[in-house]
C-alpha cells in the first residue's frame, strides 16, 4: 500500500473545532496548553486518503495543508 503525502495543521488558521481529531484520531490531536490541533502522525496509508481529504475540505479554518 502507498502512503498519503505529508500534511500539517497551520496553527494560525486552526479554529480548534476538533473535527479533524474526531474524524482521524490516529492522525490529529490537541496541542497541550494551546487552543489548536496538530498532525502528530502523518504516516497514513492511502486507504485513509479519502477521509483526510474530507477533513481538509470541511476544516472551517482551512488549516490542514499539504507539505510542499
Short mmCIF file of C-alpha atoms in Angstrom, two decimals:
data_model
loop_
_atom_site.label_atom_id
_atom_site.label_comp_id
_atom_site.label_asym_id
_atom_site.label_seq_id
_atom_site.Cartn_x
_atom_site.Cartn_y
_atom_site.Cartn_z
CA UNK A 1 0.00 0.00 0.00
CA UNK A 2 1.06 3.57 -0.63
CA UNK A 3 1.22 6.47 1.74
CA UNK A 4 -0.58 9.80 1.69
CA UNK A 5 1.53 12.91 1.10
CA UNK A 6 2.72 14.73 4.22
CA UNK A 7 0.30 17.22 5.73
CA UNK A 8 0.20 19.58 8.69
CA UNK A 9 -2.07 21.91 10.66
CA UNK A 10 -1.32 25.62 10.39
CA UNK A 11 -1.80 26.79 14.00
CA UNK A 12 -2.59 30.34 12.87
CA UNK A 13 -5.60 29.08 10.90
CA UNK A 14 -6.85 26.36 13.27
CA UNK A 15 -10.16 27.15 14.98
CA UNK A 16 -9.80 24.15 17.33
CA UNK A 17 -13.21 22.82 16.37
CA UNK A 18 -11.95 19.27 16.89
CA UNK A 19 -13.48 17.86 13.71
CA UNK A 20 -10.13 16.53 12.46
CA UNK A 21 -9.48 14.82 15.81
CA UNK A 22 -12.93 13.22 15.76
CA UNK A 23 -12.60 12.05 12.15
CA UNK A 24 -8.96 10.85 12.29
CA UNK A 25 -7.86 10.45 15.91
CA UNK A 26 -4.85 8.45 14.77
CA UNK A 27 -3.51 11.47 12.88
CA UNK A 28 -4.63 14.55 14.82
CA UNK A 29 -4.61 15.59 18.49
CA UNK A 30 -4.91 18.70 20.65
CA UNK A 31 -1.75 20.65 21.33
CA UNK A 32 -1.22 20.73 25.07
CA UNK A 33 -1.73 24.19 26.63
CA UNK A 34 -2.87 25.67 23.31
CA UNK A 35 -6.20 26.08 21.54
CA UNK A 36 -5.16 24.28 18.35
CA UNK A 37 -4.88 20.82 16.85
CA UNK A 38 -1.78 19.25 15.34
CA UNK A 39 -0.98 16.46 12.92
CA UNK A 40 1.15 14.17 15.04
CA UNK A 41 1.05 11.13 12.78
CA UNK A 42 1.33 11.84 9.06
CA UNK A 43 2.30 8.27 8.17
CA UNK A 44 -1.12 7.21 6.87
CA UNK A 45 -1.74 4.60 4.23
CA UNK A 46 -3.55 5.65 1.09
CA UNK A 47 -6.77 3.93 2.19
CA UNK A 48 -7.21 6.87 4.59
CA UNK A 49 -6.75 9.49 1.87
CA UNK A 50 -10.50 10.00 1.22
CA UNK A 51 -11.14 10.62 4.94
CA UNK A 52 -8.18 13.00 5.12
CA UNK A 53 -9.31 14.92 2.04
CA UNK A 54 -12.82 15.23 3.51
CA UNK A 55 -11.42 16.62 6.77
CA UNK A 56 -9.21 19.04 4.83
CA UNK A 57 -12.14 20.27 2.73
CA UNK A 58 -14.51 20.63 5.68
CA UNK A 59 -12.00 22.30 8.03
CA UNK A 60 -13.61 25.65 8.95
CA UNK A 61 -10.26 27.43 9.14
CA UNK A 62 -8.80 25.63 6.09
CA UNK A 63 -5.90 24.87 8.42
CA UNK A 64 -4.96 21.37 7.23
CA UNK A 65 -2.48 21.72 4.40
CA UNK A 66 -0.17 19.59 2.28
CA UNK A 67 3.54 19.98 2.96
CA UNK A 68 5.48 21.10 -0.09
#
